[in-house]
């Protein structure tokens, strides 16, 4: 790796080390937003967001997506470039970073898709969607049990898919494209 | 009957309003992990205690948060707040008179929060620390019956996980088991009109 490249990676890593900054980047990777929208989203004063966005722009991670005119004033809509992101360990050639990168890339594509579905109205009727987020405090045995619950659910979902496709073939109806996501992970302290 | 429907409608609307405010959502998240006092919450979230008290009162009025017990500390009695996770979960059938635009915003907010939390775990390395973690996404072409069945499976997962959580918490409170903070997030939606990978 070239020396300059290493320094850029180190710089970007330092930028992402701040929790508020990385939260701003996560928001902007999913969808472009203004400072006001970000502040509202995170419940943080706009001034603090403005400051962090400035730093992120300097690091080349965030850029202006478009300019909006509102009552004579110009408002900037920002966006983050996920190709510019690095994960911890990358600069050291740490092996774990590959796995972390795989996780972060998968998460980005999953949530991008879900957000697009929101905009398309897929989540509008309560009976037509499901979003749940369950914080858990578990012991190791409980952790294993949750994993088993997920595994058996996956088996059942595949069964449902199989039986659906048999019925669909019989009736010639078009299928509803359904996405299902199951995430289960330990949270940092 | 009508009165009951109205009440559950109001309750569902309150749940949505609880998500709309970032601080309220943070308080609720924290309380689902463990019961605590207003002062501790204010410390955890780094906000003035008056703000936390205000939102706790709001959440209590909406019947989303309850006082579990009173704790005495330095001659002052403080409420210890707790939350019943079943009350808080927004689930299928929570149909309410909320405009679709507002619902879209709430959903987007919840999704972004879930994404940020998962990303935080991914960056810290805890996401992939244990072999039992899960990062699963499937595309299921389903008919109506299959859709209903998939919803039922998701609901079953949540209920079973809540049971495991209760049992785990009992064991944690009783002994010196190692405590793991974790998160389950599930999504089920029709991917019509979205780009598919």
PDB file of C-alpha atoms in Angstrom, chain A residues 1-157:
ATOM      1  CA  UNK A   1       0.000   0.000   0.000  1.00  0.00           C
ATOM      2  CA  UNK A   2       1.343   3.415  -0.898  1.00  0.00           C
ATOM      3  CA  UNK A   3       2.299   5.713   1.924  1.00  0.00           C
ATOM      4  CA  UNK A   4      -0.202   8.400   0.935  1.00  0.00           C
ATOM      5  CA  UNK A   5      -2.971   5.832   0.758  1.00  0.00           C
ATOM      6  CA  UNK A   6      -2.128   4.627   4.269  1.00  0.00           C
ATOM      7  CA  UNK A   7      -2.334   8.142   5.594  1.00  0.00           C
ATOM      8  CA  UNK A   8      -5.711   8.717   3.977  1.00  0.00           C
ATOM      9  CA  UNK A   9      -7.037   5.529   5.532  1.00  0.00           C
ATOM     10  CA  UNK A  10      -5.693   6.537   8.926  1.00  0.00           C
ATOM     11  CA  UNK A  11      -7.363   9.937   8.550  1.00  0.00           C
ATOM     12  CA  UNK A  12     -10.701   8.393   7.654  1.00  0.00           C
ATOM     13  CA  UNK A  13     -10.445   5.975  10.536  1.00  0.00           C
ATOM     14  CA  UNK A  14      -9.813   8.815  12.947  1.00  0.00           C
ATOM     15  CA  UNK A  15     -12.859  10.610  11.595  1.00  0.00           C
ATOM     16  CA  UNK A  16     -15.052   7.558  12.111  1.00  0.00           C
ATOM     17  CA  UNK A  17     -13.806   6.997  15.656  1.00  0.00           C
ATOM     18  CA  UNK A  18     -16.254   9.609  16.952  1.00  0.00           C
ATOM     19  CA  UNK A  19     -19.671   8.045  17.652  1.00  0.00           C
ATOM     20  CA  UNK A  20     -21.698  11.087  16.598  1.00  0.00           C
ATOM     21  CA  UNK A  21     -19.708  11.428  13.386  1.00  0.00           C
ATOM     22  CA  UNK A  22     -20.102   7.785  12.473  1.00  0.00           C
ATOM     23  CA  UNK A  23     -23.835   8.045  13.223  1.00  0.00           C
ATOM     24  CA  UNK A  24     -24.053  11.027  10.844  1.00  0.00           C
ATOM     25  CA  UNK A  25     -22.266   9.006   8.171  1.00  0.00           C
ATOM     26  CA  UNK A  26     -24.587   6.044   8.678  1.00  0.00           C
ATOM     27  CA  UNK A  27     -27.618   8.284   8.151  1.00  0.00           C
ATOM     28  CA  UNK A  28     -26.138   9.874   5.058  1.00  0.00           C
ATOM     29  CA  UNK A  29     -25.111   6.566   3.539  1.00  0.00           C
ATOM     30  CA  UNK A  30     -28.717   5.404   3.611  1.00  0.00           C
ATOM     31  CA  UNK A  31     -30.253   8.567   2.204  1.00  0.00           C
ATOM     32  CA  UNK A  32     -29.238  12.192   1.557  1.00  0.00           C
ATOM     33  CA  UNK A  33     -30.333  14.638   4.284  1.00  0.00           C
ATOM     34  CA  UNK A  34     -30.028  18.235   5.456  1.00  0.00           C
ATOM     35  CA  UNK A  35     -28.411  19.327   8.725  1.00  0.00           C
ATOM     36  CA  UNK A  36     -31.868  20.020  10.147  1.00  0.00           C
ATOM     37  CA  UNK A  37     -33.116  16.557   9.260  1.00  0.00           C
ATOM     38  CA  UNK A  38     -30.041  14.935  10.812  1.00  0.00           C
ATOM     39  CA  UNK A  39     -30.393  16.963  14.001  1.00  0.00           C
ATOM     40  CA  UNK A  40     -34.038  16.000  14.273  1.00  0.00           C
ATOM     41  CA  UNK A  41     -33.269  12.356  13.584  1.00  0.00           C
ATOM     42  CA  UNK A  42     -30.630  12.079  16.272  1.00  0.00           C
ATOM     43  CA  UNK A  43     -32.013  14.503  18.814  1.00  0.00           C
ATOM     44  CA  UNK A  44     -28.789  16.524  18.778  1.00  0.00           C
ATOM     45  CA  UNK A  45     -28.478  20.325  18.363  1.00  0.00           C
ATOM     46  CA  UNK A  46     -28.012  21.368  14.720  1.00  0.00           C
ATOM     47  CA  UNK A  47     -24.799  23.209  15.606  1.00  0.00           C
ATOM     48  CA  UNK A  48     -23.080  20.003  16.663  1.00  0.00           C
ATOM     49  CA  UNK A  49     -24.164  18.257  13.489  1.00  0.00           C
ATOM     50  CA  UNK A  50     -22.983  21.167  11.367  1.00  0.00           C
ATOM     51  CA  UNK A  51     -19.548  20.958  12.937  1.00  0.00           C
ATOM     52  CA  UNK A  52     -19.252  17.206  12.339  1.00  0.00           C
ATOM     53  CA  UNK A  53     -20.476  17.469   8.757  1.00  0.00           C
ATOM     54  CA  UNK A  54     -17.763  20.040   8.121  1.00  0.00           C
ATOM     55  CA  UNK A  55     -15.106  17.617   9.349  1.00  0.00           C
ATOM     56  CA  UNK A  56     -16.555  14.786   7.299  1.00  0.00           C
ATOM     57  CA  UNK A  57     -16.523  16.942   4.183  1.00  0.00           C
ATOM     58  CA  UNK A  58     -12.862  17.754   4.791  1.00  0.00           C
ATOM     59  CA  UNK A  59     -12.118  14.024   5.063  1.00  0.00           C
ATOM     60  CA  UNK A  60     -13.845  13.503   1.718  1.00  0.00           C
ATOM     61  CA  UNK A  61     -16.491  11.166   3.149  1.00  0.00           C
ATOM     62  CA  UNK A  62     -19.456  13.522   2.899  1.00  0.00           C
ATOM     63  CA  UNK A  63     -20.299  15.774  -0.023  1.00  0.00           C
ATOM     64  CA  UNK A  64     -23.111  18.075  -1.128  1.00  0.00           C
ATOM     65  CA  UNK A  65     -25.756  16.091  -2.948  1.00  0.00           C
ATOM     66  CA  UNK A  66     -27.897  19.058  -3.966  1.00  0.00           C
ATOM     67  CA  UNK A  67     -28.805  22.603  -3.048  1.00  0.00           C
ATOM     68  CA  UNK A  68     -32.351  23.386  -2.022  1.00  0.00           C
ATOM     69  CA  UNK A  69     -33.774  26.875  -2.046  1.00  0.00           C
ATOM     70  CA  UNK A  70     -36.109  27.580   0.800  1.00  0.00           C
ATOM     71  CA  UNK A  71     -37.536  31.053   1.350  1.00  0.00           C
ATOM     72  CA  UNK A  72     -34.580  32.651  -0.333  1.00  0.00           C
ATOM     73  CA  UNK A  73     -31.994  30.761   1.690  1.00  0.00           C
ATOM     74  CA  UNK A  74     -29.933  27.914   0.300  1.00  0.00           C
ATOM     75  CA  UNK A  75     -30.040  24.654   2.171  1.00  0.00           C
ATOM     76  CA  UNK A  76     -27.597  21.872   1.440  1.00  0.00           C
ATOM     77  CA  UNK A  77     -28.535  18.245   1.194  1.00  0.00           C
ATOM     78  CA  UNK A  78     -25.571  16.051   2.091  1.00  0.00           C
ATOM     79  CA  UNK A  79     -24.703  12.515   1.137  1.00  0.00           C
ATOM     80  CA  UNK A  80     -21.974  10.091   2.246  1.00  0.00           C
ATOM     81  CA  UNK A  81     -19.946   7.953  -0.114  1.00  0.00           C
ATOM     82  CA  UNK A  82     -19.742   4.466   1.350  1.00  0.00           C
ATOM     83  CA  UNK A  83     -16.780   3.625  -0.907  1.00  0.00           C
ATOM     84  CA  UNK A  84     -14.764   6.136   1.075  1.00  0.00           C
ATOM     85  CA  UNK A  85     -15.332   4.331   4.331  1.00  0.00           C
ATOM     86  CA  UNK A  86     -12.778   2.125   5.963  1.00  0.00           C
ATOM     87  CA  UNK A  87     -13.247  -0.273   8.817  1.00  0.00           C
ATOM     88  CA  UNK A  88     -10.953  -0.519  11.831  1.00  0.00           C
ATOM     89  CA  UNK A  89      -8.058  -2.878  11.196  1.00  0.00           C
ATOM     90  CA  UNK A  90      -7.879  -2.173   7.494  1.00  0.00           C
ATOM     91  CA  UNK A  91      -4.766  -0.066   7.779  1.00  0.00           C
ATOM     92  CA  UNK A  92      -3.034  -2.776   9.810  1.00  0.00           C
ATOM     93  CA  UNK A  93      -4.074  -5.544   7.438  1.00  0.00           C
ATOM     94  CA  UNK A  94      -5.988  -7.113  10.338  1.00  0.00           C
ATOM     95  CA  UNK A  95      -7.912 -10.198   9.259  1.00  0.00           C
ATOM     96  CA  UNK A  96     -11.029  -9.371  11.237  1.00  0.00           C
ATOM     97  CA  UNK A  97     -11.586  -6.299   9.117  1.00  0.00           C
ATOM     98  CA  UNK A  98     -12.727  -8.375   6.139  1.00  0.00           C
ATOM     99  CA  UNK A  99     -15.498  -9.866   8.176  1.00  0.00           C
ATOM    100  CA  UNK A 100     -16.434  -6.480   9.617  1.00  0.00           C
ATOM    101  CA  UNK A 101     -16.523  -5.025   6.155  1.00  0.00           C
ATOM    102  CA  UNK A 102     -18.732  -7.823   4.975  1.00  0.00           C
ATOM    103  CA  UNK A 103     -21.130  -7.132   7.856  1.00  0.00           C
ATOM    104  CA  UNK A 104     -21.243  -3.377   7.287  1.00  0.00           C
ATOM    105  CA  UNK A 105     -21.766  -3.805   3.526  1.00  0.00           C
ATOM    106  CA  UNK A 106     -24.592  -6.276   4.049  1.00  0.00           C
ATOM    107  CA  UNK A 107     -26.235  -4.009   6.607  1.00  0.00           C
ATOM    108  CA  UNK A 108     -26.058  -1.048   4.260  1.00  0.00           C
ATOM    109  CA  UNK A 109     -27.704  -2.899   1.415  1.00  0.00           C
ATOM    110  CA  UNK A 110     -30.392  -4.396   3.677  1.00  0.00           C
ATOM    111  CA  UNK A 111     -31.387  -1.081   5.213  1.00  0.00           C
ATOM    112  CA  UNK A 112     -31.137   0.826   1.944  1.00  0.00           C
ATOM    113  CA  UNK A 113     -33.612  -1.606   0.466  1.00  0.00           C
ATOM    114  CA  UNK A 114     -35.920  -1.322   3.480  1.00  0.00           C
ATOM    115  CA  UNK A 115     -35.831   2.480   3.366  1.00  0.00           C
ATOM    116  CA  UNK A 116     -36.637   2.451  -0.322  1.00  0.00           C
ATOM    117  CA  UNK A 117     -39.559   0.169   0.438  1.00  0.00           C
ATOM    118  CA  UNK A 118     -40.732   2.713   3.035  1.00  0.00           C
ATOM    119  CA  UNK A 119     -40.678   5.443   0.423  1.00  0.00           C
ATOM    120  CA  UNK A 120     -42.567   3.194  -1.976  1.00  0.00           C
ATOM    121  CA  UNK A 121     -45.233   2.824   0.707  1.00  0.00           C
ATOM    122  CA  UNK A 122     -44.570  -0.847   1.424  1.00  0.00           C
ATOM    123  CA  UNK A 123     -44.755  -0.273   5.178  1.00  0.00           C
ATOM    124  CA  UNK A 124     -47.868   1.853   5.172  1.00  0.00           C
ATOM    125  CA  UNK A 125     -50.558  -0.541   6.221  1.00  0.00           C
ATOM    126  CA  UNK A 126     -49.691  -1.925   9.613  1.00  0.00           C
ATOM    127  CA  UNK A 127     -51.018  -5.282   8.596  1.00  0.00           C
ATOM    128  CA  UNK A 128     -48.644  -5.293   5.649  1.00  0.00           C
ATOM    129  CA  UNK A 129     -45.341  -4.935   7.355  1.00  0.00           C
ATOM    130  CA  UNK A 130     -43.313  -5.823  10.309  1.00  0.00           C
ATOM    131  CA  UNK A 131     -40.519  -3.917  11.917  1.00  0.00           C
ATOM    132  CA  UNK A 132     -39.405  -4.942  15.329  1.00  0.00           C
ATOM    133  CA  UNK A 133     -36.448  -4.043  17.391  1.00  0.00           C
ATOM    134  CA  UNK A 134     -35.970  -5.904  20.644  1.00  0.00           C
ATOM    135  CA  UNK A 135     -33.171  -4.978  23.059  1.00  0.00           C
ATOM    136  CA  UNK A 136     -32.025  -8.021  25.005  1.00  0.00           C
ATOM    137  CA  UNK A 137     -30.108  -8.724  28.172  1.00  0.00           C
ATOM    138  CA  UNK A 138     -29.154 -12.364  28.008  1.00  0.00           C
ATOM    139  CA  UNK A 139     -26.940 -14.932  29.635  1.00  0.00           C
ATOM    140  CA  UNK A 140     -24.900 -17.237  27.352  1.00  0.00           C
ATOM    141  CA  UNK A 141     -27.593 -19.909  27.485  1.00  0.00           C
ATOM    142  CA  UNK A 142     -30.254 -17.403  26.443  1.00  0.00           C
ATOM    143  CA  UNK A 143     -28.033 -16.231  23.601  1.00  0.00           C
ATOM    144  CA  UNK A 144     -27.852 -19.790  22.259  1.00  0.00           C
ATOM    145  CA  UNK A 145     -31.602 -20.213  22.650  1.00  0.00           C
ATOM    146  CA  UNK A 146     -32.368 -17.109  20.614  1.00  0.00           C
ATOM    147  CA  UNK A 147     -30.120 -18.443  17.885  1.00  0.00           C
ATOM    148  CA  UNK A 148     -32.106 -21.691  17.878  1.00  0.00           C
ATOM    149  CA  UNK A 149     -35.391 -19.801  17.614  1.00  0.00           C
ATOM    150  CA  UNK A 150     -34.034 -17.949  14.592  1.00  0.00           C
ATOM    151  CA  UNK A 151     -32.803 -21.139  12.969  1.00  0.00           C
ATOM    152  CA  UNK A 152     -36.117 -22.885  13.321  1.00  0.00           C
ATOM    153  CA  UNK A 153     -37.898 -19.779  11.973  1.00  0.00           C
ATOM    154  CA  UNK A 154     -35.635 -19.801   8.917  1.00  0.00           C
ATOM    155  CA  UNK A 155     -36.474 -23.453   8.292  1.00  0.00           C
ATOM    156  CA  UNK A 156     -40.174 -22.638   8.529  1.00  0.00           C
ATOM    157  CA  UNK A 157     -39.871 -19.618   6.241  1.00  0.00           C
TER     158      UNK A 157
END
